Tab-separated table of C-alpha atoms in Angstrom:
chain	number	residue	atom	x	y	z
A	300	MET	CA	33.237	43.962	6.517
A	301	THR	CA	37.045	43.768	6.788
A	302	GLU	CA	39.241	42.512	3.959
A	303	MET	CA	40.119	39.419	6.029
A	304	ASN	CA	36.443	38.633	6.609
A	305	ARG	CA	35.707	38.997	2.926
A	306	ARG	CA	38.458	36.532	2.095
A	307	THR	CA	37.249	34.120	4.751
A	308	LEU	CA	33.706	34.325	3.376
A	309	LEU	CA	34.841	33.735	-0.191
A	310	LYS	CA	37.073	30.837	0.788
A	311	GLY	CA	34.201	29.210	2.670
A	312	SER	CA	31.842	29.777	-0.256
A	313	VAL	CA	34.262	28.236	-2.746
A	314	ALA	CA	35.028	25.257	-0.528
A	315	MET	CA	31.349	24.607	0.177
A	316	GLY	CA	30.473	24.587	-3.515
A	317	ALA	CA	33.367	22.336	-4.475
A	318	ALA	CA	32.879	19.999	-1.546
A	319	ALA	CA	29.313	19.373	-2.648
A	320	LEU	CA	30.664	17.782	-5.805
A	321	PHE	CA	34.174	16.572	-5.118
A	322	GLY	CA	34.743	16.231	-1.364
A	323	SER	CA	36.883	18.312	0.975
A	324	GLU	CA	40.287	17.387	-0.457
A	325	ALA	CA	39.232	18.297	-4.005
A	326	ALA	CA	37.540	21.413	-2.659
A	327	HIS	CA	40.846	22.581	-1.201
A	328	ALA	CA	42.515	22.139	-4.590
A	329	ALA	CA	39.612	23.793	-6.418
A	330	GLY	CA	39.700	26.787	-4.119
A	331	ALA	CA	43.384	27.290	-4.942
A	332	VAL	CA	42.766	28.631	-8.471
A	333	ALA	CA	44.723	31.882	-8.515
A	334	LEU	CA	43.707	35.134	-10.145
A	335	PRO	CA	45.597	35.827	-13.384
A	336	LYS	CA	48.592	38.104	-13.113
A	337	LYS	CA	47.408	39.944	-16.213
A	338	TRP	CA	44.386	39.936	-18.507
A	339	ASP	CA	44.809	39.254	-22.219
A	340	GLU	CA	41.533	40.941	-23.162
A	341	THR	CA	39.039	43.283	-21.541
A	342	THR	CA	35.361	43.781	-22.264
A	343	GLU	CA	32.434	45.082	-20.239
A	344	VAL	CA	29.892	42.260	-20.497
A	345	LEU	CA	31.032	38.703	-21.176
A	346	VAL	CA	28.228	36.352	-22.263
A	347	ILE	CA	28.910	32.614	-22.062
A	348	GLY	CA	26.679	30.579	-24.351
A	349	SER	CA	25.007	31.415	-27.671
A	350	GLY	CA	21.517	29.918	-27.464
A	351	PHE	CA	18.228	31.787	-27.094
A	352	ALA	CA	19.165	33.245	-23.689
A	353	GLY	CA	22.780	34.166	-24.404
A	354	LEU	CA	21.982	35.933	-27.666
A	355	ALA	CA	19.048	37.810	-26.094
A	356	ALA	CA	21.326	38.914	-23.244
A	357	ALA	CA	24.003	40.070	-25.668
A	358	ILE	CA	21.475	42.044	-27.728
A	359	GLU	CA	20.120	43.917	-24.722
A	360	ALA	CA	23.534	44.552	-23.168
A	361	LYS	CA	24.830	45.958	-26.441
A	362	LYS	CA	21.718	48.092	-26.966
A	363	ALA	CA	22.265	49.473	-23.459
A	364	GLY	CA	25.685	50.720	-24.567
A	365	ALA	CA	27.970	48.021	-23.156
A	366	LYS	CA	30.924	46.486	-24.933
A	367	VAL	CA	29.961	42.816	-25.342
A	368	GLU	CA	31.732	39.543	-26.136
A	369	VAL	CA	29.843	36.267	-26.664
A	370	LEU	CA	31.653	32.941	-26.249
A	371	GLU	CA	30.575	29.544	-27.611
A	372	LYS	CA	32.643	26.387	-27.081
A	373	MET	CA	31.293	24.518	-30.128
A	374	THR	CA	32.115	25.188	-33.792
A	375	MET	CA	28.727	26.752	-34.495
A	376	PRO	CA	26.590	29.149	-32.445
A	377	GLY	CA	23.122	28.230	-31.258
A	378	GLY	CA	23.622	25.339	-28.851
A	379	ASN	CA	20.460	23.324	-28.256
A	380	SER	CA	18.346	26.314	-29.250
A	381	ILE	CA	19.169	26.014	-32.920
A	382	ILE	CA	17.836	22.433	-32.998
A	383	ASN	CA	14.854	23.253	-30.790
A	384	GLY	CA	11.423	22.437	-32.229
A	385	GLY	CA	10.545	26.080	-32.796
A	386	ILE	CA	7.408	26.218	-30.648
A	387	LEU	CA	6.878	29.261	-28.427
A	388	THR	CA	4.249	29.870	-25.766
A	389	ALA	CA	2.518	33.084	-26.825
A	390	THR	CA	-0.541	33.662	-24.656
A	391	GLY	CA	-2.738	36.364	-26.174
A	392	CYS	CA	-1.145	36.149	-29.637
A	393	PRO	CA	-3.102	36.717	-32.886
A	394	GLN	CA	-3.131	32.981	-33.627
A	395	GLN	CA	-5.033	32.276	-30.406
A	396	LEU	CA	-7.508	35.026	-31.185
A	397	LYS	CA	-8.035	33.695	-34.707
A	398	HIS	CA	-9.000	30.278	-33.336
A	399	GLY	CA	-11.213	31.738	-30.623
A	400	ILE	CA	-9.112	30.401	-27.762
A	401	LYS	CA	-9.619	32.035	-24.380
A	402	ASP	CA	-6.413	32.268	-22.357
A	403	SER	CA	-4.661	34.509	-19.849
A	404	PRO	CA	-1.254	34.967	-18.200
A	405	GLU	CA	-2.858	33.794	-14.963
A	406	LEU	CA	-3.937	30.494	-16.541
A	407	LEU	CA	-0.471	29.997	-18.037
A	408	ALA	CA	1.127	30.635	-14.640
A	409	HIS	CA	-1.293	28.197	-13.013
A	410	ASP	CA	-0.425	25.491	-15.567
A	411	MET	CA	3.310	26.033	-15.019
A	412	LEU	CA	2.956	25.789	-11.242
A	413	VAL	CA	0.795	22.656	-11.393
A	414	ALA	CA	3.228	20.904	-13.750
A	415	GLY	CA	6.151	22.076	-11.606
A	416	LEU	CA	4.571	20.528	-8.482
A	417	TYR	CA	4.794	24.024	-6.980
A	418	LEU	CA	8.566	23.689	-6.740
A	419	ASN	CA	8.741	26.753	-9.015
A	420	GLU	CA	9.311	30.218	-7.607
A	421	PRO	CA	5.883	31.877	-8.037
A	422	GLU	CA	7.256	35.341	-8.768
A	423	LYS	CA	9.489	34.008	-11.538
A	424	VAL	CA	6.586	32.097	-13.036
A	425	LYS	CA	4.416	35.214	-12.881
A	426	LEU	CA	7.136	37.285	-14.581
A	427	VAL	CA	7.506	34.816	-17.445
A	428	ALA	CA	3.743	34.354	-17.899
A	429	ASN	CA	3.064	38.095	-17.899
A	430	SER	CA	5.770	38.537	-20.547
A	431	ALA	CA	4.424	35.935	-22.994
A	432	LEU	CA	2.674	38.343	-25.365
A	433	SER	CA	5.287	41.125	-25.227
A	434	ASN	CA	7.991	38.518	-25.825
A	435	TYR	CA	6.185	37.216	-28.913
A	436	GLU	CA	5.834	40.781	-30.170
A	437	TRP	CA	9.541	41.458	-29.543
A	438	THR	CA	10.558	38.467	-31.639
A	439	VAL	CA	8.297	39.633	-34.483
A	440	LYS	CA	8.722	43.407	-34.407
A	441	VAL	CA	12.373	43.668	-33.348
A	442	LEU	CA	13.990	40.445	-34.547
A	443	GLY	CA	11.745	39.794	-37.534
A	444	VAL	CA	10.965	36.164	-36.651
A	445	GLU	CA	8.369	34.592	-38.937
A	446	TYR	CA	5.671	32.367	-37.444
A	447	ASN	CA	2.879	30.418	-39.075
A	448	GLN	CA	-0.013	32.865	-38.704
A	449	ASP	CA	-2.758	30.239	-39.024
A	450	ALA	CA	-1.524	27.591	-36.594
A	451	ILE	CA	-1.788	27.300	-32.840
A	452	GLY	CA	-0.754	24.197	-30.887
A	453	GLN	CA	-1.141	22.622	-27.465
A	454	GLU	CA	1.690	20.895	-25.644
A	455	GLY	CA	1.145	18.541	-22.724
A	456	GLY	CA	0.180	20.124	-19.409
A	457	HIS	CA	-1.283	23.273	-20.971
A	458	SER	CA	-4.987	23.920	-20.391
A	459	VAL	CA	-5.502	25.333	-23.889
A	460	PRO	CA	-3.636	25.594	-27.210
A	461	ARG	CA	-1.150	28.473	-26.850
A	462	TYR	CA	2.052	27.801	-28.777
A	463	VAL	CA	3.015	29.213	-32.172
A	464	PHE	CA	5.270	27.582	-34.775
A	465	THR	CA	8.265	29.209	-36.449
A	466	LYS	CA	7.796	29.061	-40.213
A	467	ASN	CA	10.835	26.850	-40.710
A	468	GLY	CA	9.693	24.500	-37.922
A	469	SER	CA	12.866	24.926	-35.889
A	470	GLY	CA	14.437	27.056	-33.169
A	471	SER	CA	16.861	28.199	-35.838
A	472	GLY	CA	14.034	30.440	-37.054
A	473	ILE	CA	14.628	32.516	-33.912
A	474	VAL	CA	18.356	31.962	-33.358
A	475	SER	CA	19.233	33.038	-36.907
A	476	LYS	CA	17.320	36.288	-36.399
A	477	GLU	CA	19.057	36.899	-33.067
A	478	LEU	CA	22.448	36.362	-34.714
A	479	GLU	CA	21.577	38.707	-37.588
A	480	TYR	CA	20.395	41.404	-35.206
A	481	LEU	CA	23.467	41.034	-33.020
A	482	GLU	CA	25.784	41.339	-36.017
A	483	LYS	CA	23.998	44.559	-37.017
A	484	LEU	CA	24.885	45.809	-33.549
A	485	GLY	CA	28.525	44.936	-34.233
A	486	VAL	CA	28.797	41.779	-32.131
A	487	LYS	CA	29.793	38.408	-33.565
A	488	VAL	CA	29.779	35.180	-31.588
A	489	ARG	CA	33.246	33.792	-30.951
A	490	THR	CA	33.091	30.030	-31.484
A	491	ARG	CA	35.443	27.303	-30.224
A	492	VAL	CA	36.150	29.233	-27.020
A	493	TYR	CA	35.901	26.966	-23.993
A	494	VAL	CA	35.487	28.512	-20.535
A	495	LYS	CA	37.674	26.686	-18.034
A	496	HIS	CA	37.505	28.893	-14.909
A	497	LEU	CA	35.596	31.857	-13.536
A	498	PHE	CA	37.394	34.236	-11.193
A	499	ARG	CA	36.142	35.962	-8.038
A	500	ASP	CA	38.282	38.478	-6.187
A	501	ALA	CA	38.645	38.889	-2.424
A	502	SER	CA	35.414	40.885	-2.241
A	503	GLY	CA	33.519	38.097	-3.971
A	504	ARG	CA	33.062	39.910	-7.281
A	505	VAL	CA	33.334	37.943	-10.508
A	506	LEU	CA	36.112	39.465	-12.607
A	507	GLY	CA	36.229	37.345	-15.741
A	508	ALA	CA	37.209	33.973	-17.129
A	509	GLU	CA	40.046	31.725	-18.187
A	510	VAL	CA	39.303	30.355	-21.636
A	511	GLN	CA	40.852	28.115	-24.256
A	512	GLU	CA	40.618	29.723	-27.672
A	513	GLY	CA	40.708	27.357	-30.636
A	514	TYR	CA	39.174	24.599	-28.508
A	515	ARG	CA	38.266	21.336	-30.219
A	516	PHE	CA	35.387	19.581	-28.511
A	517	PRO	CA	35.729	17.356	-26.526
A	518	LYS	CA	39.506	17.679	-26.049
A	519	ALA	CA	39.778	19.323	-22.643
A	520	ASP	CA	43.313	20.668	-23.110
A	521	SER	CA	42.985	21.886	-26.685
A	522	GLY	CA	43.299	25.555	-27.594
A	523	LYS	CA	45.326	28.504	-26.373
A	524	THR	CA	44.830	29.815	-22.843
A	525	LYS	CA	43.578	33.376	-22.498
A	526	PHE	CA	42.260	35.470	-19.625
A	527	ILE	CA	39.285	37.735	-20.386
A	528	ARG	CA	38.311	40.516	-17.979
A	529	ALA	CA	34.682	41.642	-17.714
A	530	THR	CA	34.570	45.060	-16.070
A	531	LYS	CA	30.777	45.089	-15.652
A	532	ALA	CA	29.528	41.495	-15.556
A	533	VAL	CA	29.640	37.919	-16.746
A	534	VAL	CA	26.332	36.447	-17.996
A	535	LEU	CA	26.014	32.659	-17.815
A	536	CYS	CA	23.784	31.045	-20.454
A	537	TYR	CA	25.569	27.722	-20.826
A	538	GLY	CA	22.514	25.459	-20.957
A	539	GLY	CA	21.993	21.981	-19.558
A	540	PHE	CA	24.057	18.810	-19.123
A	541	SER	CA	21.896	16.069	-20.616
A	542	ARG	CA	24.755	14.719	-22.786
A	543	ASP	CA	27.017	14.284	-19.752
A	544	VAL	CA	26.086	10.754	-18.646
A	545	GLU	CA	28.386	10.719	-15.611
A	546	TYR	CA	27.058	14.007	-14.244
A	547	ARG	CA	23.405	13.308	-14.987
A	548	MET	CA	23.711	9.929	-13.230
A	549	MET	CA	25.048	11.739	-10.155
A	550	GLN	CA	21.716	13.535	-10.091
A	551	ASP	CA	19.442	10.699	-11.256
A	552	PRO	CA	21.052	7.221	-11.403
A	553	LYS	CA	18.427	5.784	-13.761
A	554	LEU	CA	19.524	8.138	-16.582
A	555	THR	CA	22.209	5.749	-17.816
A	556	ALA	CA	23.997	5.665	-21.154
A	557	LYS	CA	21.203	3.408	-22.433
A	558	LEU	CA	19.054	6.524	-22.749
A	559	ASP	CA	19.746	8.771	-25.725
A	560	SER	CA	19.484	12.563	-25.417
A	561	THR	CA	17.737	15.073	-27.651
A	562	ASN	CA	20.511	17.615	-27.099
A	563	GLN	CA	23.590	18.525	-29.105
A	564	PRO	CA	26.902	16.912	-28.018
A	565	GLY	CA	28.127	20.014	-26.172
A	566	ALA	CA	25.385	19.832	-23.524
A	567	THR	CA	27.868	18.892	-20.803
A	568	SER	CA	28.515	19.809	-17.185
A	569	GLU	CA	31.808	21.748	-17.027
A	570	LEU	CA	30.292	25.064	-15.998
A	571	TRP	CA	27.760	23.425	-13.683
A	572	ARG	CA	30.786	22.095	-11.782
A	573	GLU	CA	32.713	25.360	-12.068
A	574	THR	CA	29.911	27.561	-10.740
A	575	SER	CA	29.531	25.166	-7.831
A	576	ARG	CA	33.270	25.474	-7.194
A	577	ILE	CA	33.106	29.250	-6.901
A	578	GLY	CA	30.174	29.140	-4.487
A	579	CYS	CA	27.104	29.713	-6.632
A	580	ALA	CA	23.890	28.280	-5.234
A	581	GLN	CA	22.197	25.575	-7.321
A	582	ILE	CA	18.814	23.928	-6.838
A	583	GLN	CA	16.844	20.925	-8.117
A	584	ASN	CA	19.610	19.575	-10.331
A	585	ASP	CA	18.112	16.092	-9.990
A	586	TRP	CA	14.897	17.111	-11.758
A	587	ILE	CA	15.823	16.147	-15.312
A	588	GLN	CA	13.124	15.940	-17.950
A	589	CYS	CA	12.805	13.153	-20.490
A	590	THR	CA	10.705	13.646	-23.595
A	591	PRO	CA	7.913	11.147	-24.206
A	592	TRP	CA	7.525	11.396	-27.969
A	593	ASN	CA	10.857	10.835	-29.733
A	594	ASN	CA	11.191	8.060	-32.283
A	595	PRO	CA	13.763	5.349	-31.392
A	596	LYS	CA	14.832	5.051	-35.061
A	597	GLU	CA	16.360	8.535	-34.910
A	598	LYS	CA	19.417	9.781	-33.071
A	599	GLY	CA	19.037	12.891	-30.924
A	600	MET	CA	15.955	15.064	-31.265
A	601	GLY	CA	14.989	13.963	-34.746
A	602	ILE	CA	11.704	14.991	-36.335
A	603	GLY	CA	9.396	12.093	-35.475
A	604	TRP	CA	8.240	13.918	-32.358
A	605	THR	CA	6.416	16.462	-34.528
A	606	PHE	CA	3.884	13.815	-35.618
A	607	SER	CA	3.550	12.165	-32.228
A	608	GLN	CA	2.888	15.524	-30.544
A	609	SER	CA	1.280	17.877	-33.055
A	610	ALA	CA	-0.828	15.231	-34.818
A	611	ALA	CA	-1.390	12.227	-32.537
A	612	ALA	CA	-1.275	13.792	-29.055
A	613	GLU	CA	-3.458	16.734	-30.045
A	614	TYR	CA	-5.807	15.101	-32.575
A	615	GLY	CA	-5.222	11.327	-32.406
A	616	LEU	CA	-4.299	9.013	-29.557
A	617	TRP	CA	-1.452	7.055	-27.973
A	618	VAL	CA	-1.618	3.346	-27.229
A	619	SER	CA	0.784	0.687	-26.063
A	620	THR	CA	1.182	-2.577	-27.934
A	621	SER	CA	-1.341	-3.970	-25.460
A	622	GLY	CA	-3.834	-2.138	-27.676
A	623	LYS	CA	-4.923	0.207	-24.884
A	624	ARG	CA	-4.431	3.883	-24.093
A	625	PHE	CA	-2.166	4.282	-21.088
A	626	VAL	CA	-1.934	8.039	-20.412
A	627	ASN	CA	-3.543	11.396	-21.087
A	628	GLU	CA	-1.840	12.309	-24.360
A	629	LEU	CA	-1.760	15.946	-23.252
A	630	ALA	CA	-0.417	15.371	-19.747
A	631	ASN	CA	2.899	17.023	-18.942
A	632	ARG	CA	6.082	15.497	-20.294
A	633	LYS	CA	7.143	13.749	-17.107
A	634	VAL	CA	3.781	12.036	-16.673
A	635	ARG	CA	3.838	10.828	-20.280
A	636	ALA	CA	7.504	9.803	-20.324
A	637	ASP	CA	7.121	7.914	-17.034
A	638	ALA	CA	4.013	6.171	-18.369
A	639	ILE	CA	5.880	5.019	-21.479
A	640	MET	CA	8.756	3.716	-19.340
A	641	VAL	CA	6.256	1.712	-17.289
A	642	GLU	CA	4.801	0.197	-20.471
A	643	GLN	CA	8.314	-0.644	-21.694
A	644	THR	CA	9.133	-2.279	-18.351
A	645	ASN	CA	6.034	-4.431	-18.826
A	646	GLY	CA	7.225	-5.517	-22.254
A	647	PHE	CA	5.126	-3.157	-24.398
A	648	ARG	CA	6.009	-0.412	-26.865
A	649	ALA	CA	4.309	2.982	-27.180
A	650	VAL	CA	2.662	3.957	-30.468
A	651	SER	CA	1.124	7.239	-31.624
A	652	ILE	CA	-1.818	7.000	-34.039
A	653	CYS	CA	-3.700	9.502	-36.162
A	654	THR	CA	-5.911	9.567	-39.255
A	655	LYS	CA	-5.529	11.668	-42.381
A	656	ALA	CA	-8.585	13.730	-41.454
A	657	ASN	CA	-6.972	14.690	-38.141
A	658	THR	CA	-3.577	15.708	-39.536
A	659	LYS	CA	-4.865	18.947	-41.093
A	660	ALA	CA	-3.636	21.220	-38.273
A	661	PHE	CA	-0.270	19.414	-38.257
A	662	GLU	CA	0.181	19.787	-42.015
A	663	ASP	CA	-0.921	23.427	-41.909
A	664	ALA	CA	1.602	24.147	-39.159
A	665	ARG	CA	4.461	22.149	-40.655
A	666	PRO	CA	3.920	21.943	-44.434
A	667	GLY	CA	5.597	18.945	-46.032
A	668	MET	CA	6.616	17.361	-42.720
A	669	LEU	CA	4.249	14.389	-42.908
A	670	ALA	CA	5.506	13.495	-46.395
A	671	LYS	CA	9.090	13.715	-45.127
A	672	LEU	CA	8.325	11.477	-42.151
A	673	LEU	CA	6.658	8.910	-44.409
A	674	GLU	CA	9.564	9.006	-46.856
A	675	GLN	CA	12.059	8.340	-44.061
A	676	GLY	CA	9.955	5.549	-42.566
A	677	ILE	CA	9.626	7.315	-39.215
A	678	VAL	CA	5.847	7.376	-39.665
A	679	LYS	CA	4.105	4.598	-41.605
A	680	GLU	CA	0.831	4.761	-43.515
A	681	TYR	CA	-1.826	2.041	-43.175
A	682	LYS	CA	-5.103	1.338	-44.964
A	683	SER	CA	-6.860	0.266	-41.799
A	684	LEU	CA	-6.611	0.152	-38.027
A	685	ALA	CA	-6.315	-3.611	-38.283
A	686	ASP	CA	-3.151	-3.181	-40.353
A	687	ILE	CA	-1.583	-1.134	-37.532
A	688	ALA	CA	-2.504	-3.874	-35.061
A	689	ALA	CA	-0.914	-6.519	-37.273
A	690	ASP	CA	2.288	-4.530	-37.844
A	691	TYR	CA	2.824	-3.818	-34.138
A	692	LYS	CA	1.522	-7.243	-33.035
A	693	MET	CA	-1.324	-5.718	-31.025
A	694	PRO	CA	-4.595	-7.531	-30.267
A	695	ALA	CA	-6.801	-6.120	-33.032
A	696	ASP	CA	-10.039	-6.395	-31.068
A	697	VAL	CA	-8.581	-4.531	-28.082
A	698	LEU	CA	-7.223	-1.740	-30.290
A	699	ALA	CA	-10.553	-1.428	-32.124
A	700	LYS	CA	-12.440	-1.071	-28.834
A	701	THR	CA	-9.899	1.510	-27.600
A	702	VAL	CA	-10.415	3.643	-30.697
A	703	ASP	CA	-14.199	3.230	-30.529
A	704	ASP	CA	-14.242	4.387	-26.889
A	705	PHE	CA	-12.013	7.312	-27.757
A	706	ASN	CA	-14.274	8.340	-30.636
A	707	LYS	CA	-17.181	8.512	-28.203
A	708	ALA	CA	-15.086	10.884	-26.089
A	709	VAL	CA	-14.356	13.011	-29.179
A	710	LYS	CA	-18.065	13.274	-30.022
A	711	ALA	CA	-18.962	14.144	-26.426
A	712	LYS	CA	-15.959	16.514	-26.078
A	713	ASN	CA	-15.265	14.721	-22.813
A	714	ASP	CA	-12.633	12.083	-22.045
A	715	PRO	CA	-13.853	10.145	-18.974
A	716	GLU	CA	-10.871	7.782	-19.006
A	717	PHE	CA	-8.002	10.298	-18.812
A	718	GLY	CA	-9.598	13.756	-18.765
A	719	ARG	CA	-7.804	14.896	-21.902
A	720	TYR	CA	-8.612	18.231	-23.539
A	721	ILE	CA	-10.528	17.499	-26.766
A	722	ASN	CA	-9.790	20.073	-29.432
A	723	ASN	CA	-12.872	21.605	-31.059
A	724	GLU	CA	-11.402	20.898	-34.488
A	725	GLN	CA	-10.875	17.176	-33.836
A	726	VAL	CA	-13.096	14.588	-35.546
A	727	PRO	CA	-13.529	10.877	-34.694
A	728	LEU	CA	-10.846	8.513	-35.955
A	729	THR	CA	-12.801	6.410	-38.444
A	730	GLU	CA	-11.670	6.709	-42.055
A	731	GLY	CA	-8.183	5.973	-43.328
A	732	PRO	CA	-5.520	6.341	-44.320
A	733	TRP	CA	-4.107	5.797	-40.840
A	734	TYR	CA	-0.643	6.786	-39.597
A	735	ALA	CA	1.423	5.398	-36.729
A	736	SER	CA	4.865	5.917	-35.193
A	737	GLU	CA	6.721	4.390	-32.259
A	738	MET	CA	7.810	6.556	-29.307
A	739	SER	CA	10.561	6.177	-26.704
A	740	PRO	CA	11.789	8.680	-24.055
A	741	LYS	CA	15.075	10.553	-24.329
A	742	VAL	CA	16.872	12.828	-21.845
A	743	HIS	CA	15.911	16.378	-22.723
A	744	HIS	CA	15.961	19.307	-20.259
A	745	CYS	CA	17.479	20.222	-16.889
A	746	MET	CA	14.893	21.844	-14.648
A	747	GLY	CA	17.290	22.907	-11.915
A	748	GLY	CA	20.383	25.074	-11.984
A	749	LEU	CA	21.748	28.332	-10.663
A	750	VAL	CA	19.663	30.226	-8.148
A	751	THR	CA	18.905	33.729	-9.428
A	752	ASN	CA	16.693	36.614	-8.370
A	753	LEU	CA	14.238	38.533	-10.547
A	754	LYS	CA	17.125	40.618	-11.914
A	755	CYS	CA	18.862	37.381	-12.985
A	756	GLN	CA	21.667	37.916	-10.470
A	757	VAL	CA	23.276	34.653	-9.376
A	758	ILE	CA	22.999	33.952	-5.650
A	759	ASP	CA	25.947	33.034	-3.408
A	760	ILE	CA	25.351	29.841	-1.427
A	761	SER	CA	27.219	31.199	1.605
A	762	ASP	CA	24.970	34.164	2.409
A	763	GLY	CA	22.041	34.146	-0.014
A	764	LYS	CA	23.090	37.454	-1.537
A	765	PRO	CA	23.807	38.214	-5.211
A	766	VAL	CA	27.289	37.405	-6.471
A	767	PRO	CA	28.576	40.801	-7.658
A	768	GLY	CA	29.101	40.896	-11.412
A	769	LEU	CA	27.406	37.550	-12.181
A	770	TYR	CA	24.087	37.002	-13.997
A	771	ALA	CA	22.465	33.950	-15.555
A	772	ALA	CA	19.478	32.907	-17.664
A	773	GLY	CA	18.018	29.954	-19.535
A	774	GLU	CA	18.525	26.258	-18.841
A	775	ALA	CA	21.575	26.993	-16.688
A	776	THR	CA	19.191	28.365	-14.056
A	777	GLY	CA	16.538	26.849	-11.791
A	778	GLY	CA	13.361	28.144	-10.218
A	779	VAL	CA	11.140	28.833	-13.216
A	780	HIS	CA	9.934	25.337	-14.083
A	781	GLY	CA	10.065	23.391	-10.839
A	782	ALA	CA	9.669	19.635	-11.292
A	783	VAL	CA	8.517	19.722	-14.922
A	784	ARG	CA	8.954	22.250	-17.717
A	785	LEU	CA	5.907	22.594	-19.923
A	786	GLY	CA	6.679	22.165	-23.595
A	787	SER	CA	6.979	25.459	-25.542
A	788	CYS	CA	7.916	27.377	-22.370
A	789	ALA	CA	11.680	26.957	-22.822
A	790	ILE	CA	12.032	29.629	-25.504
A	791	LEU	CA	9.781	31.933	-23.507
A	792	ASP	CA	11.889	31.524	-20.359
A	793	CYS	CA	15.189	31.910	-22.220
A	794	LEU	CA	14.231	35.037	-24.121
A	795	VAL	CA	12.466	36.809	-21.264
A	796	ASN	CA	15.196	36.186	-18.698
A	797	GLY	CA	18.033	36.474	-21.205
A	798	ARG	CA	16.876	39.993	-22.034
A	799	ILE	CA	16.615	40.894	-18.353
A	800	ALA	CA	20.091	39.517	-17.656
A	801	GLY	CA	21.587	41.561	-20.497
A	802	LYS	CA	19.939	44.787	-19.431
A	803	GLU	CA	20.970	44.338	-15.796
A	804	ALA	CA	24.514	43.290	-16.670
A	805	ALA	CA	24.989	46.470	-18.690
A	806	LYS	CA	24.045	48.496	-15.607
A	807	ALA	CA	26.350	46.595	-13.215
């Protein structure tokens, strides 16, 4: 290919990506970003983002011998990962074996594809599923992450219980260990560094980034401009955009400002727009997941979801204020969130219910959490089922019949109404005390994103080939989850593909 043809290709790629977002006039302006006349800093691998994926990439790139810099625009590292619920899919782990649960990578892959409506890329799903056990072992043996060794949980859409809990009940239990390990390798995350532009040369190779050091979120022009060269590769792990109402409404107009988000404030769209501008292919950006189980009394993620999922969805039941069940409590997140929105449209609220006898697994997995939820009023305790009905203004007779029918399903280990998996350790909901908590959906996870191959190379929209020097992993990418991400698979995806991206970037 001649130099002129390369330039023509790159110009077309840039314009196409920008036009998709801003129109042809803006695309012309976007394509005019000039390469810096000189670089202020030079490294080999530049990692953008400091969540699960970015830190895993940095660890592997550094271990492979590369000089690594990690950039984070917020004041603290960790992004959404550090406030994640700390549940990791770990098919084949000791906790599954202890509870006698039969599972396989093939069943995990099947569950992911079904939930994803087969919009996932099968080979990516297979890669992640086959890595579930080795990934768990890496976090334990290399990073030193501590998990509850007695507990195993089941998120919606999974055929069997297969997620483990970090001991501190948060994603910080993994992120903190990644940060410690990275510092031992001599790499420290640089915070308050905002990435404004990525640069591609005439051949199409990504060279580095324009950043603003000393950035103060969300002031776009704050900080000092610097140009950082990456002689091997740039790795993009910038996460999702659920806090960017304008951008998320471009993708899905119903996700208005009325809906809260579980994510940290920095989950915005700048680099989604920038990668489009430079010609990176993106897919399925309009598939945006809402959680079903957050409590409306809390801002952001909160902690109420732990009861509604790990106690009520797995061992209790969900009802609307009509007094009736309205969904399989262990369906995937989209099915459950959509069902709650339908109930809300019809004037009802969604309530999760469990009894003391059925909270054992929850309290074993998250010691002290139930007491904390009760203290904060996120979960309330009741002497009887009738008291729940009175508090939520439900028809008491309807609620009583719903629970009676459900108890028959528990005894028979068969749910004819919704086909829910009945855990072998669950007992009928009969004796109090009873617990209940309200639920309301919040914007949570972006399923789509950058198109990458199995080496985590970002694909150019103009020719379907890898963009030289550019890799990506985590929520910034699409293809793994399809229409719906199964709960507890986010950490798995981020760590598995983050590690691959780091290793490959170091070889670039």
